[in-house]
mmCIF file of C-alpha atoms in Angstrom:
data_model
loop_
_atom_site.group_PDB
_atom_site.id
_atom_site.type_symbol
_atom_site.label_atom_id
_atom_site.label_comp_id
_atom_site.label_asym_id
_atom_site.label_seq_id
_atom_site.Cartn_x
_atom_site.Cartn_y
_atom_site.Cartn_z
ATOM 1 C CA MET J 1 0.584 10.904 11.610
ATOM 2 C CA THR J 2 2.398 9.007 8.841
ATOM 3 C CA ASN J 3 4.357 7.043 11.448
ATOM 4 C CA ALA J 4 1.143 6.156 13.280
ATOM 5 C CA ILE J 5 -0.454 4.856 10.080
ATOM 6 C CA ALA J 6 2.699 2.882 9.253
ATOM 7 C CA GLU J 7 2.631 1.321 12.721
ATOM 8 C CA ASN J 8 -1.023 0.435 12.204
ATOM 9 C CA CYS J 9 -0.107 -1.258 8.919
ATOM 10 C CA THR J 10 2.536 -3.284 10.745
ATOM 11 C CA LYS J 11 -0.064 -4.499 13.230
ATOM 12 C CA ARG J 12 -2.572 -5.273 10.466
ATOM 13 C CA ALA J 13 0.049 -7.334 8.633
ATOM 14 C CA THR J 14 -0.098 -9.875 11.463
ATOM 15 C CA THR J 15 -3.892 -10.240 11.237
ATOM 16 C CA LYS J 16 -6.530 -11.257 8.702
ATOM 17 C CA LEU J 17 -6.846 -7.555 7.808
ATOM 18 C CA GLY J 18 -3.342 -7.399 6.418
ATOM 19 C CA SER J 19 -2.352 -10.871 5.316
ATOM 20 C CA SER J 20 -4.039 -13.228 2.886
ATOM 21 C CA PHE J 21 -2.275 -16.091 4.679
ATOM 22 C CA LEU J 22 -4.273 -15.277 7.816
ATOM 23 C CA MET J 23 -7.664 -14.750 6.199
ATOM 24 C CA PRO J 24 -10.363 -17.277 7.119
ATOM 25 C CA ASP J 25 -12.156 -19.137 4.349
ATOM 26 C CA PHE J 26 -14.635 -16.824 2.648
ATOM 27 C CA LEU J 27 -18.272 -17.836 2.958
ATOM 28 C CA PHE J 28 -20.013 -17.425 -0.366
ATOM 29 C CA GLU J 29 -23.263 -16.075 1.016
ATOM 30 C CA GLY J 30 -25.362 -12.972 0.491
ATOM 31 C CA ILE J 31 -24.759 -11.492 -2.940
ATOM 32 C CA PHE J 32 -22.076 -14.172 -3.521
ATOM 33 C CA SER J 33 -24.367 -17.125 -2.779
ATOM 34 C CA ASP J 34 -24.931 -19.928 -5.301
ATOM 35 C CA GLU J 35 -28.489 -20.329 -4.007
ATOM 36 C CA LYS J 36 -31.124 -18.912 -6.347
ATOM 37 C CA ASN J 37 -33.256 -17.624 -3.490
ATOM 38 C CA GLN J 38 -30.278 -15.780 -1.999
ATOM 39 C CA SER J 39 -28.776 -13.965 -4.969
ATOM 40 C CA TYR J 40 -29.672 -12.985 -8.523
ATOM 41 C CA PHE J 41 -26.056 -13.758 -9.392
ATOM 42 C CA TYR J 42 -26.209 -17.359 -8.115
ATOM 43 C CA ASN J 43 -25.172 -18.821 -11.498
ATOM 44 C CA TRP J 44 -22.567 -16.184 -12.384
ATOM 45 C CA ASN J 45 -18.839 -16.725 -11.981
ATOM 46 C CA ARG J 46 -18.019 -14.938 -8.737
ATOM 47 C CA VAL J 47 -14.503 -14.021 -7.628
ATOM 48 C CA VAL J 48 -13.646 -12.505 -4.243
ATOM 49 C CA VAL J 49 -10.349 -10.643 -3.934
ATOM 50 C CA GLY J 50 -9.427 -10.440 -0.264
ATOM 51 C CA TYR J 51 -8.722 -6.878 0.867
ATOM 52 C CA CYS J 52 -5.425 -6.805 2.737
ATOM 53 C CA ASP J 53 -3.306 -3.924 1.398
ATOM 54 C CA GLY J 54 -4.701 -1.148 3.616
ATOM 55 C CA GLY J 55 -4.892 1.343 0.764
ATOM 56 C CA SER J 56 -7.896 0.379 -1.372
ATOM 57 C CA PHE J 57 -5.634 -1.361 -3.893
ATOM 58 C CA SER J 58 -3.935 1.942 -4.700
ATOM 59 C CA GLY J 59 -0.370 1.475 -3.421
ATOM 60 C CA ASP J 60 2.462 1.417 -5.943
ATOM 61 C CA VAL J 61 5.799 1.716 -4.131
ATOM 62 C CA ASP J 62 8.961 0.187 -5.609
ATOM 63 C CA GLN J 63 10.847 -0.366 -2.370
ATOM 64 C CA PRO J 64 9.607 -1.610 1.013
ATOM 65 C CA ASP J 65 9.088 0.891 3.800
ATOM 66 C CA PRO J 66 12.521 1.226 5.466
ATOM 67 C CA ALA J 67 11.000 1.278 8.945
ATOM 68 C CA THR J 68 8.380 -1.473 8.680
ATOM 69 C CA LYS J 69 9.755 -3.514 5.741
ATOM 70 C CA LEU J 70 6.235 -3.637 4.325
ATOM 71 C CA PHE J 71 5.471 -3.395 0.627
ATOM 72 C CA TYR J 72 2.653 -1.037 -0.376
ATOM 73 C CA ARG J 73 1.644 -2.498 -3.704
ATOM 74 C CA GLY J 74 -2.128 -2.751 -3.756
ATOM 75 C CA ALA J 75 -2.379 -1.423 -7.316
ATOM 76 C CA ARG J 76 0.022 -4.124 -8.465
ATOM 77 C CA ILE J 77 -2.028 -6.759 -6.662
ATOM 78 C CA TYR J 78 -5.111 -5.539 -8.516
ATOM 79 C CA ARG J 79 -3.359 -5.706 -11.895
ATOM 80 C CA ALA J 80 -1.917 -9.171 -11.208
ATOM 81 C CA VAL J 81 -5.331 -10.528 -10.223
ATOM 82 C CA MET J 82 -6.985 -9.044 -13.309
ATOM 83 C CA ASN J 83 -4.315 -10.494 -15.596
ATOM 84 C CA GLU J 84 -4.866 -13.943 -14.109
ATOM 85 C CA LEU J 85 -8.655 -13.728 -14.336
ATOM 86 C CA MET J 86 -8.558 -12.564 -17.946
ATOM 87 C CA ALA J 87 -6.258 -15.476 -18.802
ATOM 88 C CA LYS J 88 -8.667 -17.888 -17.093
ATOM 89 C CA GLY J 89 -11.599 -16.812 -19.262
ATOM 90 C CA MET J 90 -13.003 -13.571 -17.889
ATOM 91 C CA LYS J 91 -12.123 -11.955 -21.222
ATOM 92 C CA ASP J 92 -14.982 -13.949 -22.781
ATOM 93 C CA ALA J 93 -17.652 -12.648 -20.389
ATOM 94 C CA GLU J 94 -20.713 -10.832 -21.706
ATOM 95 C CA ASN J 95 -21.747 -9.138 -18.446
ATOM 96 C CA VAL J 96 -19.190 -8.095 -15.835
ATOM 97 C CA ILE J 97 -19.414 -6.209 -12.538
ATOM 98 C CA LEU J 98 -16.443 -4.875 -10.593
ATOM 99 C CA ALA J 99 -17.789 -4.563 -7.067
ATOM 100 C CA GLY J 100 -16.368 -3.440 -3.762
ATOM 101 C CA GLY J 101 -17.592 -2.619 -0.290
ATOM 102 C CA SER J 102 -16.317 -0.092 2.235
ATOM 103 C CA ALA J 103 -12.587 0.524 1.635
ATOM 104 C CA GLY J 104 -12.733 -2.082 -1.125
ATOM 105 C CA GLY J 105 -15.394 0.038 -2.781
ATOM 106 C CA ILE J 106 -12.942 2.911 -3.064
ATOM 107 C CA GLY J 107 -10.597 0.464 -4.774
ATOM 108 C CA ALA J 108 -13.348 -0.479 -7.226
ATOM 109 C CA MET J 109 -13.898 3.214 -7.948
ATOM 110 C CA ILE J 110 -10.180 3.856 -8.458
ATOM 111 C CA HIS J 111 -9.833 0.996 -10.943
ATOM 112 C CA CYS J 112 -13.291 1.145 -12.531
ATOM 113 C CA ASP J 113 -12.198 2.745 -15.816
ATOM 114 C CA HIS J 114 -9.141 0.518 -16.137
ATOM 115 C CA PHE J 115 -11.353 -2.518 -15.563
ATOM 116 C CA ARG J 116 -13.681 -1.355 -18.327
ATOM 117 C CA SER J 117 -10.703 -1.025 -20.710
ATOM 118 C CA LEU J 118 -9.892 -4.736 -20.359
ATOM 119 C CA PHE J 119 -12.996 -5.753 -22.308
ATOM 120 C CA HIS J 120 -14.386 -5.332 -25.796
ATOM 121 C CA PRO J 121 -16.646 -2.243 -26.043
ATOM 122 C CA ALA J 122 -19.659 -4.490 -26.679
ATOM 123 C CA VAL J 123 -19.317 -6.179 -23.278
ATOM 124 C CA ASN J 124 -21.614 -4.856 -20.548
ATOM 125 C CA VAL J 125 -19.136 -3.687 -17.872
ATOM 126 C CA LYS J 126 -20.184 -1.642 -14.849
ATOM 127 C CA CYS J 127 -19.046 -0.961 -11.283
ATOM 128 C CA TYR J 128 -21.023 -1.458 -8.075
ATOM 129 C CA ILE J 129 -19.937 0.417 -4.940
ATOM 130 C CA ASP J 130 -21.354 -0.611 -1.558
ATOM 131 C CA SER J 131 -21.080 1.638 1.515
ATOM 132 C CA SER J 132 -18.041 3.582 0.343
ATOM 133 C CA LEU J 133 -19.367 7.139 0.321
ATOM 134 C CA PHE J 134 -17.001 8.308 3.053
ATOM 135 C CA LEU J 135 -17.427 11.995 3.836
ATOM 136 C CA LYS J 136 -15.320 14.953 4.788
ATOM 137 C CA LEU J 137 -17.904 16.432 7.128
ATOM 138 C CA LYS J 138 -18.665 20.128 7.479
ATOM 139 C CA ASP J 139 -17.628 19.988 11.132
ATOM 140 C CA PRO J 140 -13.810 20.495 10.995
ATOM 141 C CA LYS J 141 -13.103 18.245 13.986
ATOM 142 C CA ARG J 142 -15.140 15.354 12.630
ATOM 143 C CA ALA J 143 -13.789 15.936 9.127
ATOM 144 C CA MET J 144 -10.269 15.200 10.364
ATOM 145 C CA PHE J 145 -10.994 11.465 10.645
ATOM 146 C CA PHE J 146 -10.999 10.668 6.928
ATOM 147 C CA LYS J 147 -8.980 13.722 5.926
ATOM 148 C CA THR J 148 -6.057 12.451 8.010
ATOM 149 C CA ILE J 149 -6.404 8.801 7.036
ATOM 150 C CA PHE J 150 -6.784 9.407 3.313
ATOM 151 C CA GLY J 151 -4.014 11.994 3.214
ATOM 152 C CA THR J 152 -1.589 9.687 4.988
ATOM 153 C CA VAL J 153 -2.501 6.630 2.916
ATOM 154 C CA VAL J 154 -1.990 8.539 -0.333
ATOM 155 C CA GLU J 155 1.405 9.787 0.845
ATOM 156 C CA LEU J 156 2.617 6.532 2.385
ATOM 157 C CA GLN J 157 1.465 4.270 -0.437
ATOM 158 C CA GLN J 158 2.119 6.704 -3.302
ATOM 159 C CA SER J 159 -1.477 6.262 -4.401
ATOM 160 C CA ALA J 160 -1.490 9.249 -6.750
ATOM 161 C CA LYS J 161 -0.315 7.020 -9.601
ATOM 162 C CA ALA J 162 -3.506 4.962 -9.350
ATOM 163 C CA LEU J 163 -5.881 7.934 -9.143
ATOM 164 C CA PRO J 164 -7.399 9.567 -12.255
ATOM 165 C CA ALA J 165 -4.778 11.857 -13.807
ATOM 166 C CA GLU J 166 -7.525 14.277 -14.763
ATOM 167 C CA CYS J 167 -8.274 14.692 -11.057
ATOM 168 C CA THR J 168 -4.700 14.852 -9.726
ATOM 169 C CA SER J 169 -3.836 17.491 -12.321
ATOM 170 C CA GLU J 170 -6.482 19.743 -10.774
ATOM 171 C CA ARG J 171 -6.483 18.776 -7.085
ATOM 172 C CA ARG J 172 -4.323 17.320 -4.352
ATOM 173 C CA PRO J 173 -4.167 13.522 -4.658
ATOM 174 C CA SER J 174 -5.670 13.157 -1.176
ATOM 175 C CA ALA J 175 -8.722 15.127 -2.348
ATOM 176 C CA CYS J 176 -9.097 12.724 -5.278
ATOM 177 C CA PHE J 177 -9.259 9.805 -2.832
ATOM 178 C CA PHE J 178 -12.557 11.075 -1.404
ATOM 179 C CA PRO J 179 -15.429 9.288 -3.191
ATOM 180 C CA LYS J 180 -17.426 12.509 -3.621
ATOM 181 C CA THR J 181 -14.590 13.866 -5.771
ATOM 182 C CA LEU J 182 -13.378 10.605 -7.285
ATOM 183 C CA VAL J 183 -16.756 9.656 -8.732
ATOM 184 C CA LYS J 184 -16.790 12.816 -10.865
ATOM 185 C CA TYR J 185 -13.870 11.479 -12.906
ATOM 186 C CA ILE J 186 -15.171 7.948 -13.503
ATOM 187 C CA LYS J 187 -16.430 7.463 -17.051
ATOM 188 C CA THR J 188 -17.632 3.869 -16.708
ATOM 189 C CA PRO J 189 -21.237 3.386 -15.509
ATOM 190 C CA ILE J 190 -21.240 3.177 -11.729
ATOM 191 C CA TYR J 191 -23.849 2.400 -9.068
ATOM 192 C CA LEU J 192 -23.672 3.420 -5.415
ATOM 193 C CA LEU J 193 -25.569 1.752 -2.579
ATOM 194 C CA ASN J 194 -25.194 3.581 0.726
ATOM 195 C CA SER J 195 -26.961 4.038 4.012
ATOM 196 C CA ALA J 196 -27.975 7.599 4.795
ATOM 197 C CA PHE J 197 -26.826 6.668 8.304
ATOM 198 C CA ASP J 198 -23.716 4.623 7.563
ATOM 199 C CA SER J 199 -22.870 2.768 10.758
ATOM 200 C CA TYR J 200 -19.092 2.833 10.236
ATOM 201 C CA GLN J 201 -19.047 6.595 9.836
ATOM 202 C CA ILE J 202 -21.441 7.201 12.719
ATOM 203 C CA ARG J 203 -19.240 5.128 15.024
ATOM 204 C CA ASN J 204 -15.942 6.709 13.938
ATOM 205 C CA MET J 205 -16.862 10.336 13.256
ATOM 206 C CA PHE J 206 -19.506 10.794 15.933
ATOM 207 C CA SER J 207 -19.279 8.241 18.734
ATOM 208 C CA GLU J 208 -19.756 4.650 19.751
ATOM 209 C CA GLY J 209 -22.502 5.944 22.029
ATOM 210 C CA LEU J 210 -24.538 7.412 19.178
ATOM 211 C CA HIS J 211 -24.039 4.226 17.187
ATOM 212 C CA ASP J 212 -25.457 2.208 20.099
ATOM 213 C CA GLN J 213 -28.326 4.647 20.661
ATOM 214 C CA ILE J 214 -29.497 4.029 17.112
ATOM 215 C CA MET J 215 -29.461 0.276 17.709
ATOM 216 C CA ASN J 216 -31.275 0.700 21.021
ATOM 217 C CA HIS J 217 -33.776 3.226 19.629
ATOM 218 C CA THR J 218 -32.781 5.811 22.249
ATOM 219 C CA VAL J 219 -31.509 8.683 20.076
ATOM 220 C CA THR J 220 -32.152 12.074 21.682
ATOM 221 C CA PRO J 221 -33.857 14.858 19.702
ATOM 222 C CA SER J 222 -30.616 16.858 19.470
ATOM 223 C CA ASP J 223 -28.647 13.849 18.215
ATOM 224 C CA MET J 224 -31.397 13.067 15.731
ATOM 225 C CA GLU J 225 -30.817 16.504 14.226
ATOM 226 C CA LEU J 226 -27.114 15.633 13.866
ATOM 227 C CA LEU J 227 -28.076 12.441 12.062
ATOM 228 C CA LYS J 228 -30.461 14.248 9.745
ATOM 229 C CA ASP J 229 -27.702 16.691 8.847
ATOM 230 C CA PHE J 230 -25.365 13.752 8.169
ATOM 231 C CA ARG J 231 -28.010 12.300 5.844
ATOM 232 C CA GLN J 232 -28.120 15.563 3.907
ATOM 233 C CA GLN J 233 -24.344 15.501 3.499
ATOM 234 C CA ILE J 234 -24.538 11.932 2.150
ATOM 235 C CA ILE J 235 -27.153 13.058 -0.374
ATOM 236 C CA LYS J 236 -25.031 16.037 -1.456
ATOM 237 C CA ALA J 237 -22.082 13.694 -2.064
ATOM 238 C CA LEU J 238 -24.008 11.625 -4.621
ATOM 239 C CA PRO J 239 -22.969 11.833 -8.283
ATOM 240 C CA THR J 240 -25.011 13.973 -10.633
ATOM 241 C CA PRO J 241 -27.906 11.838 -11.928
ATOM 242 C CA SER J 242 -27.330 10.514 -15.433
ATOM 243 C CA PRO J 243 -28.749 7.741 -17.628
ATOM 244 C CA THR J 244 -25.725 5.522 -16.874
ATOM 245 C CA ASN J 245 -24.881 6.277 -13.233
ATOM 246 C CA GLY J 246 -27.223 5.100 -10.501
ATOM 247 C CA TYR J 247 -27.605 5.171 -6.749
ATOM 248 C CA LEU J 248 -29.770 4.003 -3.885
ATOM 249 C CA VAL J 249 -29.624 5.662 -0.479
ATOM 250 C CA THR J 250 -31.471 3.669 2.172
ATOM 251 C CA SER J 251 -32.420 4.677 5.705
ATOM 252 C CA GLN J 252 -31.385 1.227 6.926
ATOM 253 C CA PHE J 253 -28.626 1.602 9.514
ATOM 254 C CA GLY J 254 -25.706 -0.547 8.437
ATOM 255 C CA HIS J 255 -22.569 -0.948 6.354
ATOM 256 C CA SER J 256 -21.551 -3.246 3.470
ATOM 257 C CA PHE J 257 -24.997 -4.627 2.662
ATOM 258 C CA GLY J 258 -23.933 -7.024 -0.087
ATOM 259 C CA LEU J 259 -22.117 -9.344 2.305
ATOM 260 C CA LYS J 260 -25.420 -10.249 3.945
ATOM 261 C CA GLY J 261 -27.442 -10.121 0.759
ATOM 262 C CA LEU J 262 -29.502 -7.581 -1.129
ATOM 263 C CA LYS J 263 -32.885 -9.268 -0.804
ATOM 264 C CA LYS J 264 -33.917 -6.658 1.769
ATOM 265 C CA PRO J 265 -36.491 -3.966 0.876
ATOM 266 C CA MET J 266 -34.824 -0.768 -0.285
ATOM 267 C CA PHE J 267 -37.131 1.171 2.049
ATOM 268 C CA PRO J 268 -36.930 -0.887 5.272
ATOM 269 C CA GLN J 269 -40.085 0.653 6.723
ATOM 270 C CA ASN J 270 -41.991 -0.428 3.621
ATOM 271 C CA LYS J 271 -41.609 -4.181 3.211
ATOM 272 C CA THR J 272 -43.488 -4.090 -0.103
ATOM 273 C CA SER J 273 -40.869 -1.836 -1.714
ATOM 274 C CA LYS J 274 -38.490 -3.334 -4.260
ATOM 275 C CA THR J 275 -35.448 -5.092 -2.917
ATOM 276 C CA MET J 276 -32.005 -3.536 -3.030
ATOM 277 C CA GLU J 277 -31.050 -6.300 -5.447
ATOM 278 C CA LYS J 278 -33.984 -5.684 -7.790
ATOM 279 C CA VAL J 279 -33.180 -2.023 -8.387
ATOM 280 C CA MET J 280 -29.463 -2.756 -8.825
ATOM 281 C CA VAL J 281 -30.203 -5.414 -11.450
ATOM 282 C CA GLU J 282 -32.607 -3.042 -13.231
ATOM 283 C CA TRP J 283 -29.812 -0.481 -13.360
ATOM 284 C CA PHE J 284 -27.170 -2.969 -14.535
ATOM 285 C CA PHE J 285 -29.212 -4.163 -17.503
ATOM 286 C CA GLY J 286 -30.369 -0.661 -18.387
ATOM 287 C CA GLU J 287 -34.003 -1.410 -17.677
ATOM 288 C CA LYS J 288 -34.454 1.751 -15.628
ATOM 289 C CA SER J 289 -32.623 4.876 -14.579
ATOM 290 C CA ILE J 290 -32.089 4.406 -10.842
ATOM 291 C CA HIS J 291 -31.662 7.467 -8.615
ATOM 292 C CA ILE J 292 -33.479 6.625 -5.400
ATOM 293 C CA ILE J 293 -33.328 8.238 -1.962
ATOM 294 C CA ASP J 294 -35.308 6.740 0.899
ATOM 295 C CA PRO J 295 -37.750 9.482 2.028
ATOM 296 C CA ASN J 296 -37.440 8.381 5.664
ATOM 297 C CA ASP J 297 -35.092 10.904 7.287
ATOM 298 C CA GLU J 298 -34.404 8.909 10.460
ATOM 299 C CA PRO J 299 -32.252 5.779 10.801
ATOM 300 C CA PHE J 300 -34.072 2.469 10.698
ATOM 301 C CA TRP J 301 -32.673 -0.402 12.730
ATOM 302 C CA ASN J 302 -34.104 -3.878 12.968
ATOM 303 C CA ALA J 303 -31.734 -6.665 13.952
ATOM 304 C CA THR J 304 -33.529 -9.297 11.874
ATOM 305 C CA LEU J 305 -33.702 -7.172 8.733
ATOM 306 C CA SER J 306 -30.205 -5.782 9.025
ATOM 307 C CA HIS J 307 -28.381 -9.102 9.361
#
């Protein structure tokens, strides 16, 4: 499987997924928008680090892969970017969020404590993780999807060096790559936003057909039971509630919500509920302890709301 992943990396390196040279211009919209009605953070300094290393910014290999000639140095990319940002004035910030979505969210988790260490203890530094609660499902066949990918990435990119030493001293490095495990070793305050019916995981661990059934509102009773069980596994993967850690699990079917903005209601079937952004901001400034799970146990899909 390592060879297959390496070949995939070679293909990615010739696309926007694996080369910053090929990335299109980033549209500062959604949570990144400079419009007050689009984002609470409209007047913050916002920096987007394009994800192109294929290993959640965890790779730290001295020599290029002999077969593909690729360098796996995501962790070094992260450190170089942070050094530049600190030199450009980030060191003087009073409130700072390290955020990531999907695979980038795992990178934000991996580096969360290091990021915190860059600042004076009085600075408010926290980490926001969007749609990164990737599961090793109870079903062995479905569990192989992420088990294989994470295991191979950790081996190929020598990611163990970037993972918490406290974790790798007790478990296999590939186990420490799973967010359910990784989050237990993060000491910096962290907030997770995740769909109980994450569309990326439904598509890749169940089927494209089930993904489309949700969008078409044609899920069969038996498949709905599968989805409800998946929701329970998402909930069980959440970190233990604490005054500093927070989470919001929504029934909205989707993935990487921040890119399209967090002005949506946290409970999509209740348009008067607080927005995803509102509860995240309350958590960040310590106004409230946020541990919220949408009581709706079926996926909600509305094209207008979800995009």
